Coordinates of N, CA and C in Angstrom, one line a residue:
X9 N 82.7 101.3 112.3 CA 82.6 102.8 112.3 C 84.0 103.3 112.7
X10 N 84.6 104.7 111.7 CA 85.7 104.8 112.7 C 85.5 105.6 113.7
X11 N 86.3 105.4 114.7 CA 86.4 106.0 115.7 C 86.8 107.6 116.1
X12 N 85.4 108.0 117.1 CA 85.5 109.6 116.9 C 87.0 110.4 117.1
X13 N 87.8 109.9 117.9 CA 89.3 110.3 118.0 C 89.9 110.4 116.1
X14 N 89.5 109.7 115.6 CA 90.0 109.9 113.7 C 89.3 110.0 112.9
X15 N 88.6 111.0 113.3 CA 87.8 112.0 112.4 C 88.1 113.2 112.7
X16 N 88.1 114.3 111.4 CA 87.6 115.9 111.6 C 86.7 116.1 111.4
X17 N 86.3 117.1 112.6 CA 85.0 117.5 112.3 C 84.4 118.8 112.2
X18 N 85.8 119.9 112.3 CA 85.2 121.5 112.1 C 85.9 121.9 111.0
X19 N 85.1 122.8 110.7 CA 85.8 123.6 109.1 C 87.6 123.7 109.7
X20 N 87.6 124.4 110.8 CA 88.8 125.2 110.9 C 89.9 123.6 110.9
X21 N 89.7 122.9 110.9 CA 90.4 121.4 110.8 C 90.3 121.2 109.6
X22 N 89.8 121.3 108.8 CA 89.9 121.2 107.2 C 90.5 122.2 106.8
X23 N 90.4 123.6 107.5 CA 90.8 124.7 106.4 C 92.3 124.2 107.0
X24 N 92.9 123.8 107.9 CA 94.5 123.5 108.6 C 95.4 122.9 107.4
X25 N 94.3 121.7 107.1 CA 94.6 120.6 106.5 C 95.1 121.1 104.9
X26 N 94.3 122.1 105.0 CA 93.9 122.7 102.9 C 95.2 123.3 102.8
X27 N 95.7 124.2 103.9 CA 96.7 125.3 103.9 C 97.8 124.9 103.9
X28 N 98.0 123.3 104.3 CA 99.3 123.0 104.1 C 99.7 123.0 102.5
X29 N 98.7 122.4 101.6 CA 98.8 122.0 100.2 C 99.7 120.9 99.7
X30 N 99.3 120.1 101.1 CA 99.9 118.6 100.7 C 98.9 118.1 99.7
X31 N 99.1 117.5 98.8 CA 98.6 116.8 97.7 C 98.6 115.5 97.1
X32 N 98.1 114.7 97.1 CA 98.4 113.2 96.4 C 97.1 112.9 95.7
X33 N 97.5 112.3 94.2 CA 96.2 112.0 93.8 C 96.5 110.9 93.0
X34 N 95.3 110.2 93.2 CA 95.0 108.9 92.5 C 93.9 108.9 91.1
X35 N 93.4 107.5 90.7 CA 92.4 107.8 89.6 C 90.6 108.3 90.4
X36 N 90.9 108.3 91.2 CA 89.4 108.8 91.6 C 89.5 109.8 92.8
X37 N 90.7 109.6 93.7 CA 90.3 110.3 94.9 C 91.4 111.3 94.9
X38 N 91.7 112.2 95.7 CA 92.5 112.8 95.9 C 92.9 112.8 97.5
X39 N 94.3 113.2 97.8 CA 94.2 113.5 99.5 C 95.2 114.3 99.9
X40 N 94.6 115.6 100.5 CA 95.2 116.2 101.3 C 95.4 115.9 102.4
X41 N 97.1 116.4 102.9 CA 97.3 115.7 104.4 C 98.4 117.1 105.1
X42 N 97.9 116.9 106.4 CA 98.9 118.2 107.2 C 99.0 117.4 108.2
X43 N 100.4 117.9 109.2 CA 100.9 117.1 110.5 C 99.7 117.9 111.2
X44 N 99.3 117.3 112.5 CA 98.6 117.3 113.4 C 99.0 117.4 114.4
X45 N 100.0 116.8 115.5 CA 100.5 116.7 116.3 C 99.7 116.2 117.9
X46 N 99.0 115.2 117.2 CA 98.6 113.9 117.8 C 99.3 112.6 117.6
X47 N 98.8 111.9 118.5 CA 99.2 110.5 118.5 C 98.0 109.7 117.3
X48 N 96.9 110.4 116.9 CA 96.7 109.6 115.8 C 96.1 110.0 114.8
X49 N 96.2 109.4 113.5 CA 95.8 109.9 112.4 C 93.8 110.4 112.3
X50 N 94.0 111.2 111.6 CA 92.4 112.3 111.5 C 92.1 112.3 110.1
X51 N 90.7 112.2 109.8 CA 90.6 111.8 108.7 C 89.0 112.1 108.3
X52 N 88.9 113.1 107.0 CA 87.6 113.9 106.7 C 87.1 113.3 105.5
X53 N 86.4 113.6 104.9 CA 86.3 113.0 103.8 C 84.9 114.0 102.8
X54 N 85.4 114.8 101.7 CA 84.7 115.5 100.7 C 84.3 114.9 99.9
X55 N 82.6 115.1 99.3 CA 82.0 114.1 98.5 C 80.9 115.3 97.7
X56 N 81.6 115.8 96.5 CA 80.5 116.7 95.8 C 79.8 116.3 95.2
X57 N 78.6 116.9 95.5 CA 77.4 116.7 94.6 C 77.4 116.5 93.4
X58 N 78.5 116.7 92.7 CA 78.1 116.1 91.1 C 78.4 114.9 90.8
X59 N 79.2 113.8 92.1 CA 79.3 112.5 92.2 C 77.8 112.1 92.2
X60 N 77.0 112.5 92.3 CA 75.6 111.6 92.8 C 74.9 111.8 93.7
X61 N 73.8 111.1 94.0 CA 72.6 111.2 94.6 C 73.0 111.2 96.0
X62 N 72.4 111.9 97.0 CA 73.0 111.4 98.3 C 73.2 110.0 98.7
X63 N 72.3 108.7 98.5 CA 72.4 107.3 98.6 C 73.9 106.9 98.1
X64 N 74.0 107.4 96.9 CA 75.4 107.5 96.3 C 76.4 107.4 96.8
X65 N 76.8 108.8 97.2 CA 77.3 109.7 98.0 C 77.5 109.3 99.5
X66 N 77.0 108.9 99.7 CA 76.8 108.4 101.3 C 77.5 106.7 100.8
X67 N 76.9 106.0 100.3 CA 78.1 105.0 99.7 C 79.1 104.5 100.1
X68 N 79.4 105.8 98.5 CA 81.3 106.0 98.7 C 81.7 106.0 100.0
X69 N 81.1 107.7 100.5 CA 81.8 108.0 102.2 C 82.1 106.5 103.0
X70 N 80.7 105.4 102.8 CA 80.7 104.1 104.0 C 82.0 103.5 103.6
X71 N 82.3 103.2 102.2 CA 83.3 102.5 101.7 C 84.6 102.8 101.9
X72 N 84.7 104.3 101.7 CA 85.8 105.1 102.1 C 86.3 105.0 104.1
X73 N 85.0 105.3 104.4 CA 85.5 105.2 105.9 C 85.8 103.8 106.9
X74 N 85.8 102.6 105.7 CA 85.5 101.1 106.4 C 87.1 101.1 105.9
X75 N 87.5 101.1 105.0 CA 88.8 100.7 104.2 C 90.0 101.7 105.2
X76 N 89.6 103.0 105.5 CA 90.6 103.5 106.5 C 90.5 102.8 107.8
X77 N 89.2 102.4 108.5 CA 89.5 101.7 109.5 C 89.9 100.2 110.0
X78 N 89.5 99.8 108.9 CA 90.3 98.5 108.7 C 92.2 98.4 108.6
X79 N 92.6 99.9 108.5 CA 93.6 99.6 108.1 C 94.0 101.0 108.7
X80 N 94.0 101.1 110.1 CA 94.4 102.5 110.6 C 95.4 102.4 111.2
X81 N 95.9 100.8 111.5 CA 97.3 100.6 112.1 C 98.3 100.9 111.2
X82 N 98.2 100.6 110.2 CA 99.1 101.0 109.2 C 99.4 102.6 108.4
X83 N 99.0 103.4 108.9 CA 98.8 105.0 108.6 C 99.3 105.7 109.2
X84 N 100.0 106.0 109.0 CA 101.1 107.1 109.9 C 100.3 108.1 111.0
X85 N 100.7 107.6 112.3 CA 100.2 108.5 113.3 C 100.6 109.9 112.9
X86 N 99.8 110.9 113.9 CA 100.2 112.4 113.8 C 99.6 113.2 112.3
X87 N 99.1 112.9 111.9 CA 99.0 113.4 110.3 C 97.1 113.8 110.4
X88 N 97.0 114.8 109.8 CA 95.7 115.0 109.4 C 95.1 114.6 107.8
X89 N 94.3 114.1 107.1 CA 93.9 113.3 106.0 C 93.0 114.0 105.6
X90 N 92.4 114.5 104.5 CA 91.5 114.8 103.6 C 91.0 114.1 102.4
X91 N 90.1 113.7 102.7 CA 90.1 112.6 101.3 C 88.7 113.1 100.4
X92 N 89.2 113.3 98.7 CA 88.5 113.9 98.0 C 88.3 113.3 96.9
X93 N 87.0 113.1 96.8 CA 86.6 112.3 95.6 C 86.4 113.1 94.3
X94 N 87.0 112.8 93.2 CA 87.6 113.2 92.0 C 86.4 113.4 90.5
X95 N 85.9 112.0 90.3 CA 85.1 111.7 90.0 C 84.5 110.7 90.0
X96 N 82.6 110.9 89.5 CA 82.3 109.7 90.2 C 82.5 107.9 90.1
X97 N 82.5 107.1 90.9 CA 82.9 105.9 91.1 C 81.9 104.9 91.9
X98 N 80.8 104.9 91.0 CA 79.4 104.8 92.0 C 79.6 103.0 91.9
X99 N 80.2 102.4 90.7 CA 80.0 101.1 91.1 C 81.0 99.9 91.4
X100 N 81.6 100.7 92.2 CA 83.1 100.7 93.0 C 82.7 99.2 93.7
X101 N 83.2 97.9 94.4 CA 83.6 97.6 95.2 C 84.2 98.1 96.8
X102 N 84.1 97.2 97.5 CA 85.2 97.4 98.7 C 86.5 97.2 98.1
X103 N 87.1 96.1 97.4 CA 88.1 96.0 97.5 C 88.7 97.3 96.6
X104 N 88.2 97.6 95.6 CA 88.9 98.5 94.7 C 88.9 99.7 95.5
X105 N 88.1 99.9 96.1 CA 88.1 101.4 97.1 C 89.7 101.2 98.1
X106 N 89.4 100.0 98.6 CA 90.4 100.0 99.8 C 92.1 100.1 98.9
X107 N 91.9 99.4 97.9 CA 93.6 99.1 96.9 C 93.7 100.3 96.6
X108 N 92.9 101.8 96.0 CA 93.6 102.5 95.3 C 93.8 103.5 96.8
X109 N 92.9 103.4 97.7 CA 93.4 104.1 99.3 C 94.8 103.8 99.5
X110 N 95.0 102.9 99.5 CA 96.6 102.4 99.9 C 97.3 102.8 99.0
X111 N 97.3 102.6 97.8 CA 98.0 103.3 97.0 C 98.6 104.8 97.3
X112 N 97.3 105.7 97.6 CA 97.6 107.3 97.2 C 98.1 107.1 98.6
X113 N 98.0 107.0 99.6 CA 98.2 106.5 100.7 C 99.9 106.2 100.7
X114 N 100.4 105.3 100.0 CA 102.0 105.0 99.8 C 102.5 105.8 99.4
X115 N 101.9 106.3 98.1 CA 102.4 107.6 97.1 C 103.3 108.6 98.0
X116 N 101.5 109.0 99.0 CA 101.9 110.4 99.9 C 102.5 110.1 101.1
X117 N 103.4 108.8 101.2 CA 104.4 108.2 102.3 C 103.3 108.8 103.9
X118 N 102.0 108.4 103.7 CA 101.8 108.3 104.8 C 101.4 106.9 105.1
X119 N 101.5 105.4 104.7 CA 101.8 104.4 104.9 C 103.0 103.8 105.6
X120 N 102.6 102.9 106.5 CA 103.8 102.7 107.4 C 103.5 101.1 107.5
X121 N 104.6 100.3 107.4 CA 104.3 98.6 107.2 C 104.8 98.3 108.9
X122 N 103.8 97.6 109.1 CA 104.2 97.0 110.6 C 104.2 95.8 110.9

């Protein structure tokens, strides 16, 4: 599970995140990201209803939120994360979820090799 320190959890933390209009997008997900000015990375995650059923939906989010914390040492402290699913990708893998994370992830130079 990640850990409640790298999560958001109020609108006004997402709307922070929106207003910067950092952007990176991959083939399914998208992510917005704003500095935070913490010691560690924060991370929300949007999942519309026209991806699917909540079972669905809830899913993705588990897949989505295991791939970030497996790999939170490598993410640029300080940074707030929005992650936005595009369309749907209901018969995704772990691995494919975690490889195209890292991707948009390098794209948007919030990846850091340690």
């Amino acid at each position: 599970m990640l850990p409640r320190a790298n999560r958001l959890r109020k609108d006004k933390e997402f709307g922070h995140v929106f207003k910067y209009r950092n952007v990176r997008g991959g083939e399914h997900f998208r992510v917005h990201f704003a500095p935070n000015h913490l010691i560690q990375p924060r991370f929300g995650f949007s999942i519309s209803k026209k991806i699917g059923k909540a079972v669905q939906r809830n899913r993705l989010r588990r897949l989505l939120r295991e791939s970030v914390r497996l790999n939170l040492q490598q993410i640029k402290s300080d940074t707030d994360i929005v992650v936005i699913c595009k369309k749907p990708w209901l018969d995704a893998s772990f691995g494919q979820v975690e490889q195209e994370m890292k991707y948009i992830l390098k794209k948007a130079g919030l990846w850091v090799s340690k």
